[in-house]
PDB file of C-alpha atoms in Angstrom:
ATOM      1  CA  GLU A   1     -13.910 -15.320  62.601  1.00  0.00           C
ATOM      2  CA  MET A   2     -10.320 -15.258  61.326  1.00  0.00           C
ATOM      3  CA  GLU A   3      -9.178 -13.183  64.313  1.00  0.00           C
ATOM      4  CA  GLU A   4     -10.808 -15.608  66.741  1.00  0.00           C
ATOM      5  CA  LEU A   5      -9.139 -18.543  65.042  1.00  0.00           C
ATOM      6  CA  GLU A   6      -5.744 -16.849  65.112  1.00  0.00           C
ATOM      7  CA  GLN A   7      -6.180 -16.166  68.835  1.00  0.00           C
ATOM      8  CA  ILE A   8      -6.981 -19.819  69.505  1.00  0.00           C
ATOM      9  CA  PHE A   9      -3.797 -20.931  67.753  1.00  0.00           C
ATOM     10  CA  LYS A  10      -1.744 -18.275  69.514  1.00  0.00           C
ATOM     11  CA  ASN A  11      -3.021 -19.244  72.973  1.00  0.00           C
ATOM     12  CA  HIS A  12      -3.453 -23.012  72.624  1.00  0.00           C
ATOM     13  CA  GLY A  13      -1.366 -24.113  69.638  1.00  0.00           C
ATOM     14  CA  SER A  14       1.222 -25.986  71.684  1.00  0.00           C
ATOM     15  CA  GLN A  15      -1.536 -28.169  73.207  1.00  0.00           C
ATOM     16  CA  ILE A  16      -3.130 -29.218  69.912  1.00  0.00           C
ATOM     17  CA  ARG A  17      -2.281 -32.796  68.860  1.00  0.00           C
ATOM     18  CA  SER A  18      -4.928 -33.315  66.171  1.00  0.00           C
ATOM     19  CA  LEU A  19      -6.177 -30.642  63.798  1.00  0.00           C
ATOM     20  CA  ASN A  20      -8.869 -30.689  61.130  1.00  0.00           C
ATOM     21  CA  LEU A  21      -8.724 -27.681  58.820  1.00  0.00           C
ATOM     22  CA  SER A  22     -11.096 -29.070  56.221  1.00  0.00           C
ATOM     23  CA  VAL A  23     -12.329 -25.772  54.900  1.00  0.00           C
ATOM     24  CA  ARG A  24     -15.708 -27.097  53.805  1.00  0.00           C
ATOM     25  CA  SER A  25     -16.751 -26.507  57.391  1.00  0.00           C
ATOM     26  CA  MET A  26     -15.050 -23.131  57.786  1.00  0.00           C
ATOM     27  CA  SER A  27     -15.251 -19.781  56.066  1.00  0.00           C
ATOM     28  CA  LEU A  28     -11.553 -19.993  55.162  1.00  0.00           C
ATOM     29  CA  ALA A  29     -12.428 -21.339  51.719  1.00  0.00           C
ATOM     30  CA  ASN A  30     -12.603 -17.923  50.098  1.00  0.00           C
ATOM     31  CA  HIS A  31      -9.740 -16.406  52.056  1.00  0.00           C
ATOM     32  CA  ASP A  32      -6.847 -15.088  49.991  1.00  0.00           C
ATOM     33  CA  GLY A  33      -3.539 -16.767  50.810  1.00  0.00           C
ATOM     34  CA  ILE A  34      -5.171 -19.732  52.503  1.00  0.00           C
ATOM     35  CA  SER A  35      -2.039 -21.887  52.139  1.00  0.00           C
ATOM     36  CA  LYS A  36       0.041 -19.302  53.964  1.00  0.00           C
ATOM     37  CA  LYS A  37      -2.573 -19.078  56.734  1.00  0.00           C
ATOM     38  CA  ILE A  38      -2.588 -22.869  57.085  1.00  0.00           C
ATOM     39  CA  ASN A  39       1.223 -22.815  57.354  1.00  0.00           C
ATOM     40  CA  GLU A  40       0.954 -20.179  60.104  1.00  0.00           C
ATOM     41  CA  TYR A  41      -1.660 -22.143  62.033  1.00  0.00           C
ATOM     42  CA  CYS A  42       0.279 -25.392  61.774  1.00  0.00           C
ATOM     43  CA  SER A  43       3.584 -23.808  62.759  1.00  0.00           C
ATOM     44  CA  SER A  44       1.945 -22.630  65.994  1.00  0.00           C
ATOM     45  CA  CYS A  45       1.183 -26.294  66.816  1.00  0.00           C
ATOM     46  CA  PRO A  46       4.631 -27.855  67.430  1.00  0.00           C
ATOM     47  CA  ASN A  47       3.124 -30.999  69.015  1.00  0.00           C
ATOM     48  CA  LEU A  48       0.754 -31.760  66.163  1.00  0.00           C
ATOM     49  CA  HIS A  49       0.495 -35.489  65.349  1.00  0.00           C
ATOM     50  CA  HIS A  50      -2.506 -35.635  62.990  1.00  0.00           C
ATOM     51  CA  LEU A  51      -3.494 -33.056  60.388  1.00  0.00           C
ATOM     52  CA  MET A  52      -6.448 -33.154  58.012  1.00  0.00           C
ATOM     53  CA  ILE A  53      -6.929 -30.556  55.293  1.00  0.00           C
ATOM     54  CA  THR A  54      -9.466 -31.699  52.747  1.00  0.00           C
ATOM     55  CA  SER A  55     -10.849 -29.103  50.393  1.00  0.00           C
ATOM     56  CA  ARG A  56     -11.307 -28.344  46.740  1.00  0.00           C
ATOM     57  CA  SER A  57     -10.244 -24.777  47.622  1.00  0.00           C
ATOM     58  CA  ILE A  58      -6.650 -25.678  48.508  1.00  0.00           C
ATOM     59  CA  THR A  59      -4.135 -25.663  45.687  1.00  0.00           C
ATOM     60  CA  GLY A  60      -1.223 -26.203  48.035  1.00  0.00           C
ATOM     61  CA  GLU A  61       1.355 -24.314  46.027  1.00  0.00           C
ATOM     62  CA  ASP A  62       2.701 -22.725  49.216  1.00  0.00           C
ATOM     63  CA  LEU A  63       1.982 -25.497  51.712  1.00  0.00           C
ATOM     64  CA  ASP A  64       4.986 -26.678  53.708  1.00  0.00           C
ATOM     65  CA  PHE A  65       4.703 -29.199  56.524  1.00  0.00           C
ATOM     66  CA  SER A  66       8.408 -29.968  56.905  1.00  0.00           C
ATOM     67  CA  SER A  67       8.675 -28.019  60.183  1.00  0.00           C
ATOM     68  CA  LEU A  68       6.068 -30.204  61.924  1.00  0.00           C
ATOM     69  CA  LYS A  69       8.584 -32.597  63.488  1.00  0.00           C
ATOM     70  CA  LYS A  70       5.989 -34.647  65.407  1.00  0.00           C
ATOM     71  CA  LEU A  71       3.465 -35.007  62.583  1.00  0.00           C
ATOM     72  CA  LYS A  72       2.654 -38.690  61.980  1.00  0.00           C
ATOM     73  CA  SER A  73      -0.466 -38.536  59.806  1.00  0.00           C
ATOM     74  CA  LEU A  74      -1.359 -36.080  57.031  1.00  0.00           C
ATOM     75  CA  ASP A  75      -4.616 -36.152  55.057  1.00  0.00           C
ATOM     76  CA  LEU A  76      -4.709 -33.866  52.031  1.00  0.00           C
ATOM     77  CA  SER A  77      -7.415 -35.787  50.172  1.00  0.00           C
ATOM     78  CA  ASP A  78      -9.516 -33.856  47.678  1.00  0.00           C
ATOM     79  CA  CYS A  79      -7.123 -30.906  47.587  1.00  0.00           C
ATOM     80  CA  LEU A  80      -6.249 -29.411  44.230  1.00  0.00           C
ATOM     81  CA  LEU A  81      -2.527 -29.973  44.714  1.00  0.00           C
ATOM     82  CA  THR A  82      -0.342 -29.888  41.621  1.00  0.00           C
ATOM     83  CA  LYS A  83       2.642 -31.279  43.514  1.00  0.00           C
ATOM     84  CA  GLY A  84       3.270 -32.812  46.896  1.00  0.00           C
ATOM     85  CA  PRO A  85       4.256 -30.291  49.589  1.00  0.00           C
ATOM     86  CA  PRO A  86       7.453 -30.586  51.652  1.00  0.00           C
ATOM     87  CA  LEU A  87       6.811 -33.178  54.358  1.00  0.00           C
ATOM     88  CA  PRO A  88       8.296 -33.893  57.797  1.00  0.00           C
ATOM     89  CA  LYS A  89      10.701 -36.804  58.100  1.00  0.00           C
ATOM     90  CA  ASN A  90       8.670 -38.599  60.799  1.00  0.00           C
ATOM     91  CA  LEU A  91       5.471 -38.847  58.766  1.00  0.00           C
ATOM     92  CA  ASN A  92       3.967 -42.374  58.851  1.00  0.00           C
ATOM     93  CA  SER A  93       0.739 -41.923  56.899  1.00  0.00           C
ATOM     94  CA  LEU A  94      -0.036 -39.751  53.858  1.00  0.00           C
ATOM     95  CA  ASN A  95      -3.404 -39.485  52.122  1.00  0.00           C
ATOM     96  CA  LEU A  96      -3.373 -37.813  48.706  1.00  0.00           C
ATOM     97  CA  SER A  97      -6.516 -39.525  47.426  1.00  0.00           C
ATOM     98  CA  ASN A  98      -8.431 -37.642  44.754  1.00  0.00           C
ATOM     99  CA  CYS A  99      -5.716 -35.010  44.375  1.00  0.00           C
ATOM    100  CA  ASN A 100      -6.318 -35.215  40.649  1.00  0.00           C
ATOM    101  CA  LYS A 101      -4.091 -32.326  39.644  1.00  0.00           C
ATOM    102  CA  VAL A 102      -0.865 -33.839  40.990  1.00  0.00           C
ATOM    103  CA  LYS A 103       1.445 -34.145  38.005  1.00  0.00           C
ATOM    104  CA  LYS A 104       4.250 -36.041  39.708  1.00  0.00           C
ATOM    105  CA  LEU A 105       4.554 -37.958  42.943  1.00  0.00           C
ATOM    106  CA  LEU A 106       7.277 -37.143  45.417  1.00  0.00           C
ATOM    107  CA  GLU A 107      10.782 -38.312  44.734  1.00  0.00           C
ATOM    108  CA  ASN A 108      12.013 -37.803  48.288  1.00  0.00           C
ATOM    109  CA  TRP A 109       9.588 -39.654  50.508  1.00  0.00           C
ATOM    110  CA  PRO A 110       9.653 -39.347  54.308  1.00  0.00           C
ATOM    111  CA  PRO A 111      11.922 -42.185  55.530  1.00  0.00           C
ATOM    112  CA  HIS A 112       9.307 -43.609  57.938  1.00  0.00           C
ATOM    113  CA  LEU A 113       6.265 -43.555  55.630  1.00  0.00           C
ATOM    114  CA  ARG A 114       4.231 -46.742  56.169  1.00  0.00           C
ATOM    115  CA  GLU A 115       0.840 -45.864  54.609  1.00  0.00           C
ATOM    116  CA  LEU A 116       0.139 -44.093  51.329  1.00  0.00           C
ATOM    117  CA  ASP A 117      -3.229 -43.471  49.731  1.00  0.00           C
ATOM    118  CA  ILE A 118      -3.093 -42.248  46.139  1.00  0.00           C
ATOM    119  CA  SER A 119      -6.447 -43.689  45.137  1.00  0.00           C
ATOM    120  CA  GLY A 120      -8.443 -41.696  42.639  1.00  0.00           C
ATOM    121  CA  MET A 121      -5.324 -40.121  41.154  1.00  0.00           C
ATOM    122  CA  ASN A 122      -4.958 -40.737  37.441  1.00  0.00           C
ATOM    123  CA  LEU A 123      -1.194 -40.654  37.309  1.00  0.00           C
ATOM    124  CA  THR A 124       0.498 -41.089  33.978  1.00  0.00           C
ATOM    125  CA  SER A 125       3.482 -43.416  33.752  1.00  0.00           C
ATOM    126  CA  GLU A 126       5.773 -40.356  33.691  1.00  0.00           C
ATOM    127  CA  ALA A 127       4.339 -39.190  37.033  1.00  0.00           C
ATOM    128  CA  ARG A 128       5.170 -42.387  38.872  1.00  0.00           C
ATOM    129  CA  THR A 129       8.262 -42.676  40.989  1.00  0.00           C
ATOM    130  CA  LYS A 130       9.801 -45.374  43.157  1.00  0.00           C
ATOM    131  CA  LEU A 131       7.672 -45.789  46.240  1.00  0.00           C
ATOM    132  CA  PRO A 132       9.286 -45.654  49.680  1.00  0.00           C
ATOM    133  CA  ASP A 133      11.001 -48.834  50.855  1.00  0.00           C
ATOM    134  CA  THR A 134       9.228 -48.588  54.229  1.00  0.00           C
ATOM    135  CA  LEU A 135       5.718 -48.647  52.724  1.00  0.00           C
ATOM    136  CA  GLU A 136       3.430 -51.326  54.192  1.00  0.00           C
ATOM    137  CA  LYS A 137      -0.020 -50.174  53.000  1.00  0.00           C
ATOM    138  CA  LEU A 138      -0.723 -48.771  49.544  1.00  0.00           C
ATOM    139  CA  ARG A 139      -4.101 -47.731  48.226  1.00  0.00           C
ATOM    140  CA  LEU A 140      -4.363 -47.407  44.436  1.00  0.00           C
ATOM    141  CA  SER A 141      -8.113 -47.887  44.069  1.00  0.00           C
ATOM    142  CA  CYS A 142      -9.706 -46.111  41.091  1.00  0.00           C
ATOM    143  CA  SER A 143      -6.313 -44.694  40.188  1.00  0.00           C
ATOM    144  CA  GLY A 144      -6.161 -45.520  36.506  1.00  0.00           C
ATOM    145  CA  TYR A 145      -3.431 -48.108  36.960  1.00  0.00           C
ATOM    146  CA  ASP A 146      -3.561 -51.043  34.561  1.00  0.00           C
ATOM    147  CA  ASN A 147      -1.204 -53.818  33.513  1.00  0.00           C
ATOM    148  CA  SER A 148       0.724 -51.509  31.200  1.00  0.00           C
ATOM    149  CA  THR A 149       1.307 -48.823  33.851  1.00  0.00           C
ATOM    150  CA  LEU A 150       1.709 -50.784  37.080  1.00  0.00           C
ATOM    151  CA  ASP A 151       5.430 -51.370  37.428  1.00  0.00           C
ATOM    152  CA  SER A 152       6.411 -54.011  39.962  1.00  0.00           C
ATOM    153  CA  ASN A 153       9.880 -52.443  40.160  1.00  0.00           C
ATOM    154  CA  LEU A 154       8.301 -49.419  41.831  1.00  0.00           C
ATOM    155  CA  MET A 155       6.654 -51.532  44.525  1.00  0.00           C
ATOM    156  CA  PRO A 156       8.517 -51.826  47.835  1.00  0.00           C
ATOM    157  CA  ASP A 157       9.420 -55.227  49.267  1.00  0.00           C
ATOM    158  CA  SER A 158       7.919 -54.181  52.622  1.00  0.00           C
ATOM    159  CA  LEU A 159       4.378 -53.951  51.165  1.00  0.00           C
ATOM    160  CA  ILE A 160       1.841 -55.922  53.243  1.00  0.00           C
ATOM    161  CA  GLU A 161      -1.467 -54.464  52.046  1.00  0.00           C
ATOM    162  CA  LEU A 162      -2.327 -53.386  48.487  1.00  0.00           C
ATOM    163  CA  ASP A 163      -5.714 -51.996  47.453  1.00  0.00           C
ATOM    164  CA  LEU A 164      -6.311 -52.200  43.699  1.00  0.00           C
ATOM    165  CA  SER A 165     -10.111 -52.048  43.836  1.00  0.00           C
ATOM    166  CA  GLY A 166     -11.658 -50.154  40.957  1.00  0.00           C
ATOM    167  CA  SER A 167      -8.433 -50.294  38.961  1.00  0.00           C
ATOM    168  CA  ASN A 168      -8.000 -51.710  35.479  1.00  0.00           C
ATOM    169  CA  ILE A 169      -5.613 -54.473  36.549  1.00  0.00           C
ATOM    170  CA  GLU A 170      -6.502 -57.619  34.659  1.00  0.00           C
ATOM    171  CA  GLU A 171      -3.629 -59.867  35.634  1.00  0.00           C
ATOM    172  CA  LEU A 172      -1.435 -59.924  38.734  1.00  0.00           C
ATOM    173  CA  SER A 173       1.307 -62.131  37.332  1.00  0.00           C
ATOM    174  CA  ASP A 174       3.626 -59.160  36.793  1.00  0.00           C
ATOM    175  CA  LEU A 175       3.478 -58.141  40.431  1.00  0.00           C
TER     176      LEU A 175
END
């Protein structure tokens, strides 16, 4: 199956605009070096706009999406990432929901990021960084934020939509 998949990417990679590599549905889950394989597959898709990789099998230590210049949307929900991977500058939407092992959010956000989902991540106050100034939609549901850890100074002025459902926020006066 791996050989067939590699052949598809080799022959048709430049045509692929949207790619779902959620390994729950593929036998890649037990493959050694899965992050490197994902990097190879993605690099053969220079016109990729949307990428979804959701799996409890992905640790992401070696993932690197910075070469995907046309990538607009990246969904890494449910991955066992310990840190955010390098991202392309044109990325508009990033989903890191339920990536519970992330110790620290990115410090260098893509300059065009408009949507960020970090719901289900129990980030400590040390793990939080200034969010991108371009951010319009932020999902923090079930993220462990409360009045003592939600810092309004980290919130961008451009924010239009904020999802705090399932959080421990008791009072919004500080926002």
